[in-house]
Coordinates of C-alpha atoms (C1' of nucleotides) in Angstrom, one line a residue:
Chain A
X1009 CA 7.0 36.9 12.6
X1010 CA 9.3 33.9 11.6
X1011 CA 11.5 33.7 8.9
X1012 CA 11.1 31.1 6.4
X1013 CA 14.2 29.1 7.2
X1014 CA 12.9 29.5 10.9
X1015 CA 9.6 28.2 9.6
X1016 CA 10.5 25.4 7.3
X1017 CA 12.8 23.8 11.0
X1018 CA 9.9 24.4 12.9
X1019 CA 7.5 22.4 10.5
X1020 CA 10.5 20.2 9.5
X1021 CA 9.9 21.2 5.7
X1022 CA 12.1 22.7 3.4
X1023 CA 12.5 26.2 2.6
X1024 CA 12.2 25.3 -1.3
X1025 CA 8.9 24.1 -0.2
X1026 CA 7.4 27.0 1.1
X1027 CA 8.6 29.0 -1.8
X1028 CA 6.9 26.4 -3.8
X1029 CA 4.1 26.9 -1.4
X1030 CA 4.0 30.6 -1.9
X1031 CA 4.2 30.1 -5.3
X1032 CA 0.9 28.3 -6.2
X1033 CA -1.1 30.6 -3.8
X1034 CA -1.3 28.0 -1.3
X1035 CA 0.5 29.8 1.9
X1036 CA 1.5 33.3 1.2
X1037 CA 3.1 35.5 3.8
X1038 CA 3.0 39.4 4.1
X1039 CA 6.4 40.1 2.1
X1040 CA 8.6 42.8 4.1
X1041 CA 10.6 45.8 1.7
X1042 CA 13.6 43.8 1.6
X1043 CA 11.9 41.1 0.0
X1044 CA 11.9 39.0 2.6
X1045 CA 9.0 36.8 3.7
X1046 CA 7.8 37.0 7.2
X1047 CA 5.1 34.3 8.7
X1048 CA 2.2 35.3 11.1
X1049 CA 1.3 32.7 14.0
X1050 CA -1.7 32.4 11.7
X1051 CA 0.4 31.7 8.5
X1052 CA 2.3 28.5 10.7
X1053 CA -1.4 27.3 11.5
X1054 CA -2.3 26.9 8.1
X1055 CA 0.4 25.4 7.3
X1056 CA 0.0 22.8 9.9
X1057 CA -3.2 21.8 8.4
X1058 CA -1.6 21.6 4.9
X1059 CA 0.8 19.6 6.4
X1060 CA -1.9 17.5 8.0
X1061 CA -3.8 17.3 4.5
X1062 CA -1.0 16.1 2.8
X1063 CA 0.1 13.6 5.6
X1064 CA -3.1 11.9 4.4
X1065 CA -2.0 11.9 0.8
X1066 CA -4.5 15.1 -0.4
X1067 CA -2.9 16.6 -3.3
X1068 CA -1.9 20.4 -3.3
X1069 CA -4.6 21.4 -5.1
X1070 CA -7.2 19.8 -2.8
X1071 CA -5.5 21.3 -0.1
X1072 CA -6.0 24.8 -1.2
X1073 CA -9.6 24.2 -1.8
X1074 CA -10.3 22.9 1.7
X1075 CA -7.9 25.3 3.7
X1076 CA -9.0 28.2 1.1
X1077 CA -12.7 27.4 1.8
X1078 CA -14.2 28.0 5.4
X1079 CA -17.5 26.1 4.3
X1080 CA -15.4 22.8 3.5
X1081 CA -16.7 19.9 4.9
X1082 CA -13.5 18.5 6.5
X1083 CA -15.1 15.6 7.7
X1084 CA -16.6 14.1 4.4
X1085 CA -13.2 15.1 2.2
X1086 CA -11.6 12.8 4.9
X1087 CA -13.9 9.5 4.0
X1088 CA -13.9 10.6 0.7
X1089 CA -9.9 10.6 0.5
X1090 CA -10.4 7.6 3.0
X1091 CA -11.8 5.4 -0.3
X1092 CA -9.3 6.4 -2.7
X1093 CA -6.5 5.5 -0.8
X1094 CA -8.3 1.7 0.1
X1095 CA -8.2 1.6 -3.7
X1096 CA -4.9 2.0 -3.8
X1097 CA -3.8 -0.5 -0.8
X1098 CA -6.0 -3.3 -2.7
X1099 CA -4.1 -2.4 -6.3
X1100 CA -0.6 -3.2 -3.9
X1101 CA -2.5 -6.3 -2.6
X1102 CA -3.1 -7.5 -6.1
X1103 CA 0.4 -6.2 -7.7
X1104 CA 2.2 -8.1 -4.3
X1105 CA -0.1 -11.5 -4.8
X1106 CA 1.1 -10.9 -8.5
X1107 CA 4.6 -10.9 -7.6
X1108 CA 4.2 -13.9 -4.9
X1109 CA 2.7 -15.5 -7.9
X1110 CA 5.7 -15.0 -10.4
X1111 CA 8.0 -15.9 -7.7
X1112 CA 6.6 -19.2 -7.4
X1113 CA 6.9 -20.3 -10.6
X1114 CA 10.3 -19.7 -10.8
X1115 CA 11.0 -21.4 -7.4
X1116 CA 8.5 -23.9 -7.9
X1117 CA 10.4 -24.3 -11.1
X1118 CA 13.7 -24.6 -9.9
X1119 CA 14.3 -25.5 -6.5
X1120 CA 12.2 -27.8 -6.5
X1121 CA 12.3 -30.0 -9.6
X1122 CA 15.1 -32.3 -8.1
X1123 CA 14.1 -32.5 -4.4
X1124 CA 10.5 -33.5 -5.5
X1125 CA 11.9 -36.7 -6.5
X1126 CA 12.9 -37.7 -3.0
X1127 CA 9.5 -37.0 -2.3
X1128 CA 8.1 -40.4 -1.8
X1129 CA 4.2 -39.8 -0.9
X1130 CA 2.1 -36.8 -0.9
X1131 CA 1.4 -37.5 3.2
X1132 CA 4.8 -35.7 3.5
X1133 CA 2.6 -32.3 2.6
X1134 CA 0.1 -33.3 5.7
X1135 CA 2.8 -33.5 8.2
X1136 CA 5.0 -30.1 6.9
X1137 CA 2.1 -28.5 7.0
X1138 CA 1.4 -29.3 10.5
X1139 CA 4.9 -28.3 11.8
X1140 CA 4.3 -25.1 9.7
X1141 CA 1.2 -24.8 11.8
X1142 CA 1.7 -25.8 14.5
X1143 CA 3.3 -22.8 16.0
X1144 CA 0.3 -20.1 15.5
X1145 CA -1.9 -22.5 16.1
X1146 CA -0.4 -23.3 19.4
X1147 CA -0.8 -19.5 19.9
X1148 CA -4.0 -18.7 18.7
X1149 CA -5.6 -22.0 20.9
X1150 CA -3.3 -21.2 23.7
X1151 CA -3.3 -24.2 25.6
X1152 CA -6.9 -24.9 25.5
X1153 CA -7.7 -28.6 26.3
X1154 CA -8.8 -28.6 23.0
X1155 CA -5.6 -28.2 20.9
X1156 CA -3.7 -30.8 23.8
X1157 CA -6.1 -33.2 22.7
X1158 CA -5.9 -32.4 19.1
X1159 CA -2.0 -33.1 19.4
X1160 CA -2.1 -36.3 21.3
X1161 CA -4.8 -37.5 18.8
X1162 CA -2.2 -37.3 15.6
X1163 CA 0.7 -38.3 17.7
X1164 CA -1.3 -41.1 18.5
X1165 CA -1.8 -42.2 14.7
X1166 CA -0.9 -45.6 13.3
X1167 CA 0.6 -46.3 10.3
X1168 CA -2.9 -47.7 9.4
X1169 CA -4.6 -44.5 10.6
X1170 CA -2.4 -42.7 8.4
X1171 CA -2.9 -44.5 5.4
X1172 CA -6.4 -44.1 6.0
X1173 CA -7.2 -40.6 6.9
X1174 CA -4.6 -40.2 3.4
X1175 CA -7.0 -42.3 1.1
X1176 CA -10.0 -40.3 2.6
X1177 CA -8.1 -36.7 1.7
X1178 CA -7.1 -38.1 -1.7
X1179 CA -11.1 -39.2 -2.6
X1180 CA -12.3 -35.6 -1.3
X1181 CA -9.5 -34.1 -3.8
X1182 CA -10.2 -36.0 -6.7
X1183 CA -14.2 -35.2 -6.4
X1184 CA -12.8 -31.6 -7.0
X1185 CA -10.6 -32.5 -9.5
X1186 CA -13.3 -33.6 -11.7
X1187 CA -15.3 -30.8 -10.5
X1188 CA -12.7 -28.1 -11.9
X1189 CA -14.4 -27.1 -14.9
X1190 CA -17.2 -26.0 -12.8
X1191 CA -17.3 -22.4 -11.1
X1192 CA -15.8 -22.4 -7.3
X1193 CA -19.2 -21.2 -5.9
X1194 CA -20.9 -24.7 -7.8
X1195 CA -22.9 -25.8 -4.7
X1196 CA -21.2 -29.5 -5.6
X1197 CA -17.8 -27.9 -5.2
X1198 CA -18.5 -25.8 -2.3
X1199 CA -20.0 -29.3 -0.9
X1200 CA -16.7 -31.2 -1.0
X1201 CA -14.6 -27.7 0.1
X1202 CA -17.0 -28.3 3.4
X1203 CA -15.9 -32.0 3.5
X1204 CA -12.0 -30.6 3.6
X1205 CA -12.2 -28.7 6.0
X1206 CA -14.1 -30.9 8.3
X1207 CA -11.6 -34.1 7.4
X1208 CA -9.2 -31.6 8.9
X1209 CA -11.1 -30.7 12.1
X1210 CA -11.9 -34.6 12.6
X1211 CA -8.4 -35.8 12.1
X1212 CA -5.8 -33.1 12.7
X1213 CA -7.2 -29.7 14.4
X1214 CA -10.3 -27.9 14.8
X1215 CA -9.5 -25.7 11.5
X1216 CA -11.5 -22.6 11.5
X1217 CA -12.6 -20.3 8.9
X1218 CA -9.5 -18.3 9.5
X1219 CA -7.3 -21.1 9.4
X1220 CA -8.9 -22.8 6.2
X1221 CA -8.1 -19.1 4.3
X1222 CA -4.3 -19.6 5.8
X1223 CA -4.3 -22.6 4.2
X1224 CA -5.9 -21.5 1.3
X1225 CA -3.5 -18.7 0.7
X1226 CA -0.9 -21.3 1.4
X1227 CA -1.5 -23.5 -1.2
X1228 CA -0.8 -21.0 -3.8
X1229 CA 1.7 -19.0 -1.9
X1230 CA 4.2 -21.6 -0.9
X1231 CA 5.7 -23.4 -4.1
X1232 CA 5.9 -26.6 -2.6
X1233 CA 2.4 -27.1 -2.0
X1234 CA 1.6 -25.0 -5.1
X1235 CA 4.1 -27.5 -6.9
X1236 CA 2.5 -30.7 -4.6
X1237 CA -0.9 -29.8 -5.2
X1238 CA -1.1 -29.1 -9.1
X1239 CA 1.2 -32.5 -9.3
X1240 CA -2.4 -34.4 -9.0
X1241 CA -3.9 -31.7 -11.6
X1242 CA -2.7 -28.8 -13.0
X1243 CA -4.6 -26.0 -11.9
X1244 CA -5.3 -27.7 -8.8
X1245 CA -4.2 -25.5 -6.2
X1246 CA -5.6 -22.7 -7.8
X1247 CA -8.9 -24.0 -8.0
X1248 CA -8.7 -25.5 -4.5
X1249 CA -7.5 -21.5 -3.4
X1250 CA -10.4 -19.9 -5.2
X1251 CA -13.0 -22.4 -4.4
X1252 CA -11.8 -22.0 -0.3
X1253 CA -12.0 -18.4 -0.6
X1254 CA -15.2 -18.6 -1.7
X1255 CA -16.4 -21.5 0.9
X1256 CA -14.6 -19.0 3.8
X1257 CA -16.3 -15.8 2.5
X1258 CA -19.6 -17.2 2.8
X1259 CA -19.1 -18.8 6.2
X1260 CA -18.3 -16.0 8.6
Chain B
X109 CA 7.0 -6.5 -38.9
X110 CA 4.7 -4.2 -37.2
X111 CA 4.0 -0.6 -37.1
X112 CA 4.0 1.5 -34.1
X113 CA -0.2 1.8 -33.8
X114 CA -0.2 -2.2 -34.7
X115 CA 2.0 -2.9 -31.7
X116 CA 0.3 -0.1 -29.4
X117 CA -3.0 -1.8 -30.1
X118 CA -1.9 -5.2 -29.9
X119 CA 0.2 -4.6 -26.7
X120 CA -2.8 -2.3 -25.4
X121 CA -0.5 0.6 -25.0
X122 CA -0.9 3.8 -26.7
X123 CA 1.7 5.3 -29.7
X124 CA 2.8 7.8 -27.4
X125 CA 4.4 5.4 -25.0
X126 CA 6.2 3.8 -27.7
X127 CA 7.4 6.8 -28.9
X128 CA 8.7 7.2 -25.2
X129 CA 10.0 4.0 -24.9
X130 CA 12.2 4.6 -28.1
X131 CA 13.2 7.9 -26.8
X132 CA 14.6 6.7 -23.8
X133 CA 16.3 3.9 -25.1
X134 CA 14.3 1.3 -23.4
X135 CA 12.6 -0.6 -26.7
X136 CA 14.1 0.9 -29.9
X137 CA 13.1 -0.6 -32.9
X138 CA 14.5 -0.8 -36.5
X139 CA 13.6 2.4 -38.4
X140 CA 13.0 2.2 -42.1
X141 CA 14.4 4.4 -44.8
X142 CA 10.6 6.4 -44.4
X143 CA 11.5 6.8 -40.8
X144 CA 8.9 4.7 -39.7
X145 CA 9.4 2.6 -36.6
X146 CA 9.1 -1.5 -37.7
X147 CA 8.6 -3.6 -34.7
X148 CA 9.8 -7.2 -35.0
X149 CA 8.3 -10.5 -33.1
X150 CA 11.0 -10.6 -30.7
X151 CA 10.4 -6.6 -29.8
X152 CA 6.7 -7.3 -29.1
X153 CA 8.0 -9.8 -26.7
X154 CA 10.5 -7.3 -24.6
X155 CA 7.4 -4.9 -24.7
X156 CA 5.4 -7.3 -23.0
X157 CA 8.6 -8.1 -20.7
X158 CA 8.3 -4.6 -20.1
X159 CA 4.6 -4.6 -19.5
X160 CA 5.0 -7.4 -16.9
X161 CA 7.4 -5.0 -15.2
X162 CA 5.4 -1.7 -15.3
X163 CA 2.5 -3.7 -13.9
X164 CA 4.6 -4.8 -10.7
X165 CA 5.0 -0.8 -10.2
X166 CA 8.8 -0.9 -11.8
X167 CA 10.0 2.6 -12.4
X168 CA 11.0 2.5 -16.3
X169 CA 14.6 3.2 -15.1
X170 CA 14.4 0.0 -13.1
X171 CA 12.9 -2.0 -15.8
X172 CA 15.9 -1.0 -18.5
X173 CA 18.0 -2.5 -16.2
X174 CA 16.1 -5.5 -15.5
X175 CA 15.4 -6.4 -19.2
X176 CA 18.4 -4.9 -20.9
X177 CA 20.9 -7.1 -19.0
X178 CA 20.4 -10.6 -19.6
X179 CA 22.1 -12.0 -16.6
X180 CA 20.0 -10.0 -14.7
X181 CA 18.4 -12.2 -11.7
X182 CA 14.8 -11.4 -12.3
X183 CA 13.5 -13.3 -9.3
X184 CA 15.8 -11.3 -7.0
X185 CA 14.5 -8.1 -8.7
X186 CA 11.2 -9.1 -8.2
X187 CA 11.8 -9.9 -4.4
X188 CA 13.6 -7.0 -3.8
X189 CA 10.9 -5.2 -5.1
X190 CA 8.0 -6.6 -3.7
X191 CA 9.6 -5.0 -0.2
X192 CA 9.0 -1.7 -1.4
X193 CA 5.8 -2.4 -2.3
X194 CA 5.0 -3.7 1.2
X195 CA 6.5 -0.5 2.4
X196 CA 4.2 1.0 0.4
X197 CA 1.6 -0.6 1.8
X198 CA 2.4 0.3 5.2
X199 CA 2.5 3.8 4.7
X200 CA -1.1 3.7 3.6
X201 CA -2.2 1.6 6.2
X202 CA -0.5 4.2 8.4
X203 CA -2.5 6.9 6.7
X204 CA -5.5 5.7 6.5
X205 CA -5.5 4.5 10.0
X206 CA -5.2 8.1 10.6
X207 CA -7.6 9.7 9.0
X208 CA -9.6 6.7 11.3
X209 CA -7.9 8.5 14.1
X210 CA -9.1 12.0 13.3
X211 CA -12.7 11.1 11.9
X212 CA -13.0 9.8 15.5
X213 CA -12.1 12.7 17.2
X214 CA -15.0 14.9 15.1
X215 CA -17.5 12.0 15.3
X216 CA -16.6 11.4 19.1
X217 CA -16.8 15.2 20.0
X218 CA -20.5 15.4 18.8
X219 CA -22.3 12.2 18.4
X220 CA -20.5 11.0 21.6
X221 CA -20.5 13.9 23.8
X222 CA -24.4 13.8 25.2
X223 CA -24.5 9.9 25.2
X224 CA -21.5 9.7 27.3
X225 CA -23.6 11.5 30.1
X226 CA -25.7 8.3 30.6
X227 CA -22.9 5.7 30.7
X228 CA -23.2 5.3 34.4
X229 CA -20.1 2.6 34.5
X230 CA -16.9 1.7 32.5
X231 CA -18.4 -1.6 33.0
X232 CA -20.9 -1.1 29.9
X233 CA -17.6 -0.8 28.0
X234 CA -16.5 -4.5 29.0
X235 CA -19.9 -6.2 28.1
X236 CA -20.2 -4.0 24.8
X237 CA -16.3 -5.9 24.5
X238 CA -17.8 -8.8 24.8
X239 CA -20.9 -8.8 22.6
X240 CA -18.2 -7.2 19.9
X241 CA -16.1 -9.9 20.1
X242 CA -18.4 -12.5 20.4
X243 CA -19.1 -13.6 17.2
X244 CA -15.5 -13.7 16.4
X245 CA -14.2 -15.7 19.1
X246 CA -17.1 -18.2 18.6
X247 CA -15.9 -18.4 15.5
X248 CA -12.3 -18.5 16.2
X249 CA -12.3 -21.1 18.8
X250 CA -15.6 -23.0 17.4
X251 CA -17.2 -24.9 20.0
X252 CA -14.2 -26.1 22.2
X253 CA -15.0 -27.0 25.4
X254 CA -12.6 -24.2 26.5
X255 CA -14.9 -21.7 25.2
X256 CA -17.9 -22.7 26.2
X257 CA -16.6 -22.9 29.8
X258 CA -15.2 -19.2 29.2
X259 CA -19.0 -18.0 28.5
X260 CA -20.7 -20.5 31.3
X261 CA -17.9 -18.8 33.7
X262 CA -19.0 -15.1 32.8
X263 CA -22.4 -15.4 32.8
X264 CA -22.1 -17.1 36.8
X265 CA -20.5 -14.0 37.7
X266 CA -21.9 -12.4 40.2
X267 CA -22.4 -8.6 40.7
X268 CA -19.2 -9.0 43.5
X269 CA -17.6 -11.0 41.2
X270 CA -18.1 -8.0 38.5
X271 CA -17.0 -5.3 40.9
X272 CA -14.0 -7.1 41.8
X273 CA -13.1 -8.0 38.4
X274 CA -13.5 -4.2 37.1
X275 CA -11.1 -3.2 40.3
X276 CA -8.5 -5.4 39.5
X277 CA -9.0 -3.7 35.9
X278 CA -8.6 -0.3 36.9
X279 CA -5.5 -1.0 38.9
X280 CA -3.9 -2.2 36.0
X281 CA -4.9 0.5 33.7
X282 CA -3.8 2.7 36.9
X283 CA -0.3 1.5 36.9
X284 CA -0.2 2.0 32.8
X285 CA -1.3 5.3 33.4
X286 CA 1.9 5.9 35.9
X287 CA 3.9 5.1 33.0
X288 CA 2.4 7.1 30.2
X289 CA 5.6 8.6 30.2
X290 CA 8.4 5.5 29.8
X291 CA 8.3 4.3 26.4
X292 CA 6.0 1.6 24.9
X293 CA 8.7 -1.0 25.2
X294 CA 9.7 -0.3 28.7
X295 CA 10.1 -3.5 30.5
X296 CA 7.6 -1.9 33.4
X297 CA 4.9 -1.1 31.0
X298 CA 5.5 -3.9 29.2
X299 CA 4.9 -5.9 32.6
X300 CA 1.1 -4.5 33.0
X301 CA 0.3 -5.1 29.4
X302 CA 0.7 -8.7 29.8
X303 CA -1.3 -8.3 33.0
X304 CA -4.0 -6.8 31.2
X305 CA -4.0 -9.7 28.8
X306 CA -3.6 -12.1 31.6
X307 CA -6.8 -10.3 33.4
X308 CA -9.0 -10.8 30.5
X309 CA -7.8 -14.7 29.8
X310 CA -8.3 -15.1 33.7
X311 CA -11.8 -13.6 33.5
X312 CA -13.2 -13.6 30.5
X313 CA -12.2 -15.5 27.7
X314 CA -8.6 -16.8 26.5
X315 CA -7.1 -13.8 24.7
X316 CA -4.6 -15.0 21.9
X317 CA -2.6 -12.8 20.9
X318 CA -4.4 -12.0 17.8
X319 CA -7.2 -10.9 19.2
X320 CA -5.2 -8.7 22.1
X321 CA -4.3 -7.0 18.8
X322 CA -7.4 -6.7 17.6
X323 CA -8.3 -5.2 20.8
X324 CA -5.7 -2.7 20.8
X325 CA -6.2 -1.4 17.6
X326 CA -10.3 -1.6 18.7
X327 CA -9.1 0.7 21.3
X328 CA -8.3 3.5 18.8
X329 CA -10.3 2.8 16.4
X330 CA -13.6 3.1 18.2
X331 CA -14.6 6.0 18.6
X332 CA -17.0 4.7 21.7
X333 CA -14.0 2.9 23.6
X334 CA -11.4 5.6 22.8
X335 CA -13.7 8.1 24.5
X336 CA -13.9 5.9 27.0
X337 CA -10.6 5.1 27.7
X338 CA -8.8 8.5 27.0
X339 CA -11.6 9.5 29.9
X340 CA -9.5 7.8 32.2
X341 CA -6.0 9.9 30.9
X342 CA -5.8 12.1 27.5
X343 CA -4.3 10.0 25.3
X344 CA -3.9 6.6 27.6
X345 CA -6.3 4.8 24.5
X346 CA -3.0 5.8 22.0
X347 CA -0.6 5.1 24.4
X348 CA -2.3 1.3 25.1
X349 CA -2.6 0.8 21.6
X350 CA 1.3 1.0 20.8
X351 CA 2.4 -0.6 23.6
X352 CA 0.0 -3.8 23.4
X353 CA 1.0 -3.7 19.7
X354 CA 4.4 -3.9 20.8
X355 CA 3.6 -6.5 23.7
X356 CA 2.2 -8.5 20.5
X357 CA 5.2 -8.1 18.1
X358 CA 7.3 -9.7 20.8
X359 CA 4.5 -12.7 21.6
X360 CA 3.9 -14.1 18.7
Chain C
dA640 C1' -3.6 9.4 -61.3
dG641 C1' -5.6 12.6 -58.1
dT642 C1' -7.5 13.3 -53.7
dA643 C1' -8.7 12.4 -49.2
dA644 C1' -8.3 9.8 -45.1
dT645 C1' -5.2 7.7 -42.3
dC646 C1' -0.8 6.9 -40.4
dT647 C1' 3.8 8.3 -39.3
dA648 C1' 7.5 11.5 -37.6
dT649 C1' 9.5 15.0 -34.6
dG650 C1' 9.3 18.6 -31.6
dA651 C1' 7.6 20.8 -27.5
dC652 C1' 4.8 22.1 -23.7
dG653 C1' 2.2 20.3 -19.5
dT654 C1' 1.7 17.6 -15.4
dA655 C1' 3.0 17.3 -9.3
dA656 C1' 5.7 18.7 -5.9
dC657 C1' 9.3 20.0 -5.1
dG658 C1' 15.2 19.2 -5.4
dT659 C1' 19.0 21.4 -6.8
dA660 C1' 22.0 24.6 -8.3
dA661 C1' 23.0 29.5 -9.8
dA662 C1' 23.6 34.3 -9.2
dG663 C1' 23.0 37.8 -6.4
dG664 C1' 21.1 40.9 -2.4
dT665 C1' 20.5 41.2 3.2
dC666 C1' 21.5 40.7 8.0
dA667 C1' 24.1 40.1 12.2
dA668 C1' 28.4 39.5 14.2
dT669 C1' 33.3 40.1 14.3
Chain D
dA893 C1' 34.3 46.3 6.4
dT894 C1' 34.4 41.6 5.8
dT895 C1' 32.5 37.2 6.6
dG896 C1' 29.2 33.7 6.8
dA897 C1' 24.6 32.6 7.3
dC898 C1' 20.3 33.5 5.3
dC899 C1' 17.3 35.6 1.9
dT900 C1' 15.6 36.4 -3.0
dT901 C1' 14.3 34.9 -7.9
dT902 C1' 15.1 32.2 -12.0
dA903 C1' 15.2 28.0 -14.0
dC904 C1' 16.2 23.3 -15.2
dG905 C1' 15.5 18.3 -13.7
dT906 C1' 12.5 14.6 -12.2
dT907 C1' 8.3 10.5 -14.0
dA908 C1' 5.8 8.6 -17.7
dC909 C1' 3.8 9.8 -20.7
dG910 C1' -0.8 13.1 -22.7
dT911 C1' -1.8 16.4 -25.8
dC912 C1' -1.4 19.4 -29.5
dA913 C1' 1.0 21.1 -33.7
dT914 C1' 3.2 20.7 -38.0
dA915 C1' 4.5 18.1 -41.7
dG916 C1' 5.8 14.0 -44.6
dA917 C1' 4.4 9.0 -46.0
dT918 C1' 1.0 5.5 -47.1
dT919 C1' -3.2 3.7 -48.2
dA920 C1' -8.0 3.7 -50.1
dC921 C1' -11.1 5.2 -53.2
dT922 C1' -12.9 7.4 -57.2

DNA sequence: AGTAATCTATGACGTAACGTAAAGGTCAAT
DNA sequence: ATTGACCTTTACGTTACGTCATAGATTACT
């Protein structure tokens, strides 16, 4: 026989919230003449698995239906609840991509406008993005002979190669530029996506699926390749995103 | 000048919200000598200001600040903002990861229970590993030479070679066990846990950190391998996961 | 112009899960 | 007996409106 205030420290609740509790018929104690409300051991292990119920986000009302019914599938409320509350983590996914998305424009906007100018050539992007790179992909190749021998091949570039592997990136991009109008998943599209990622793998790093979404994501995320990018078409990077998504998800 | 069900339609809201929005001072409008609420042009456009707002999941409060003051810095808002949404977004990863957790324990108490009698070794659950994680690391690493030495090396091992690989395992596991008690970050346990990522690089297949995430939250999230694991010591599978996850957050 | 249909306005209550007083009894210790 | 900690019920506040209810204004149609 606990007291409520002994009740609500035990559970680390409030005392207002077993009242509340009380009060909708969810857990009701045996009430002593002095008004008092005394909980059973059995009362505290009911409200353990309210308390675990609503850890997981059920609403009161739920609750009492599955504690108050002894034929309640526990199991199948839980993947039930399970879906809802995916929903909800992909509606923050789209309202946080949303915000990323507004944020750029006003940094692309802004901070940018003046240093773009110094920006002599677009091969700049290539070699920012490899230092931005380079760390995880260090980590997620370890130090496979692979990866050394990616990073001596580009060290090893001449200003020739450069100039080269640049003009062969720029032809790939503007046979997607003039396929923009066209929907990502256009085979002709999806066709030069393939060629972009494996210009990467032949001249930078062996860019996997995971790594071509990172970049991807990238593109759009980070206003100075959003800003870079959509310099050569407006739209660009956005197209480029979609139409990489759509290459990745059909490629794993 | 339009009225209140002109705007609501145009602005895809309903009257009611307008009404509310007048109420509470966020969006009042001029009101005629009839009483009648007449929106001008530049109201629609603070109602779709405010729409913008309510979309990122800004609390009406939040958003009267926000447009009501003009030197208001809306990208900070929107920065500041899109932490609490992350936050948010942890919580129900958090949540949903457990009702993972405690679907396992029902599914892994019966459909586990009688095929666990005829898993003669803890070896089955490294090759089961292995053909899990196949796919992905081909993937991952493509077809490096590194990895393609990793699965020649593995399938030369010899039944000795598998013995003595699984003992070195369970000596590892053995000392993490000692220390079930010492927090995840303790320098000791956080000694074995790169051990146990060493043992699989040495052994099997080089184990970024990535996927040493992936296989700690495998370990939980399996029903099949937590069984397996939390065989060895109640709860070792859950005390594994946090302390690889916190081996990762420091290795990356 | 008369009438009906439609639109408008202002209350005011309901929602979910309590928080936060307020006003007043109860219990255990001093 | 007094004090302080704890108990009770009552009831308003919170969020962002939905949903009536009642009543006046406007518009459409005959």
């Amino acid at each position: 026989m606990y007291k409520v205030k002994e009740v609500a420290d035990l559970a680390g609740v409030s005392v207002r919230t077993l009242h509340h509790y009380d009060q909708i018929g969810l857990l009701s104690p045996a009430k002593a003449d002095n008004g008092y409300r005394y909980y059973t051991d059995n009362d505290f292990i009911r409200l353990q698995q309210i308390l675990f119920f609503k850890e997981m986000d059920f609403s009161l009302s739920r609750i009492k239906e599955i504690v108050g019914d002894p034929s309640f599938n526990e199991m199948h409320a839980l993947k039930q609840h399970k879906e809802v509350l995916i929903e909800k983590r992909k509606r923050l996914d789209k309202i946080i991509y949303s915000i990323d998305q507004s944020l750029e424009t006003y940094e692309g906007g802004r901070t940018m406008s003046h240093k773009d100018r110094f920006e002599p050539f677009d091969m700049k992007q290539i070699e920012e993005h490899q230092k931005q790179y380079a760390k995880e992909t260090e980590q997620r190749w370890g130090n496979t002979e692979a990866y050394r021998e990616s990073a001596k091949r580009t060290a090893a570039y001449s200003e020739e190669d450069w100039r080269r592997i640049h003009e062969e990136s720029e032809r790939i991009d503007q046979h997607l530029i003039d396929l923009m109008d066209r929907s990502s998943a256009d085979p002709e599209v999806q066709k030069w996506i393939a060629a972009k990622q494996q210009h990467i793998t032949d001249h930078f790093y062996n860019c996997s699926i995971d790594i071509f979404r990172g970049l991807a994501d990238m593109y759009i995320h980070d206003p100075r390749f959003t800003k870079n990018i959509d310099k050569k078409k407006n739209g660009f990077a956005k197209f480029l995103h979609d139409a990489m998504h759509e290459y990745c998800d059909h490629h794993q």
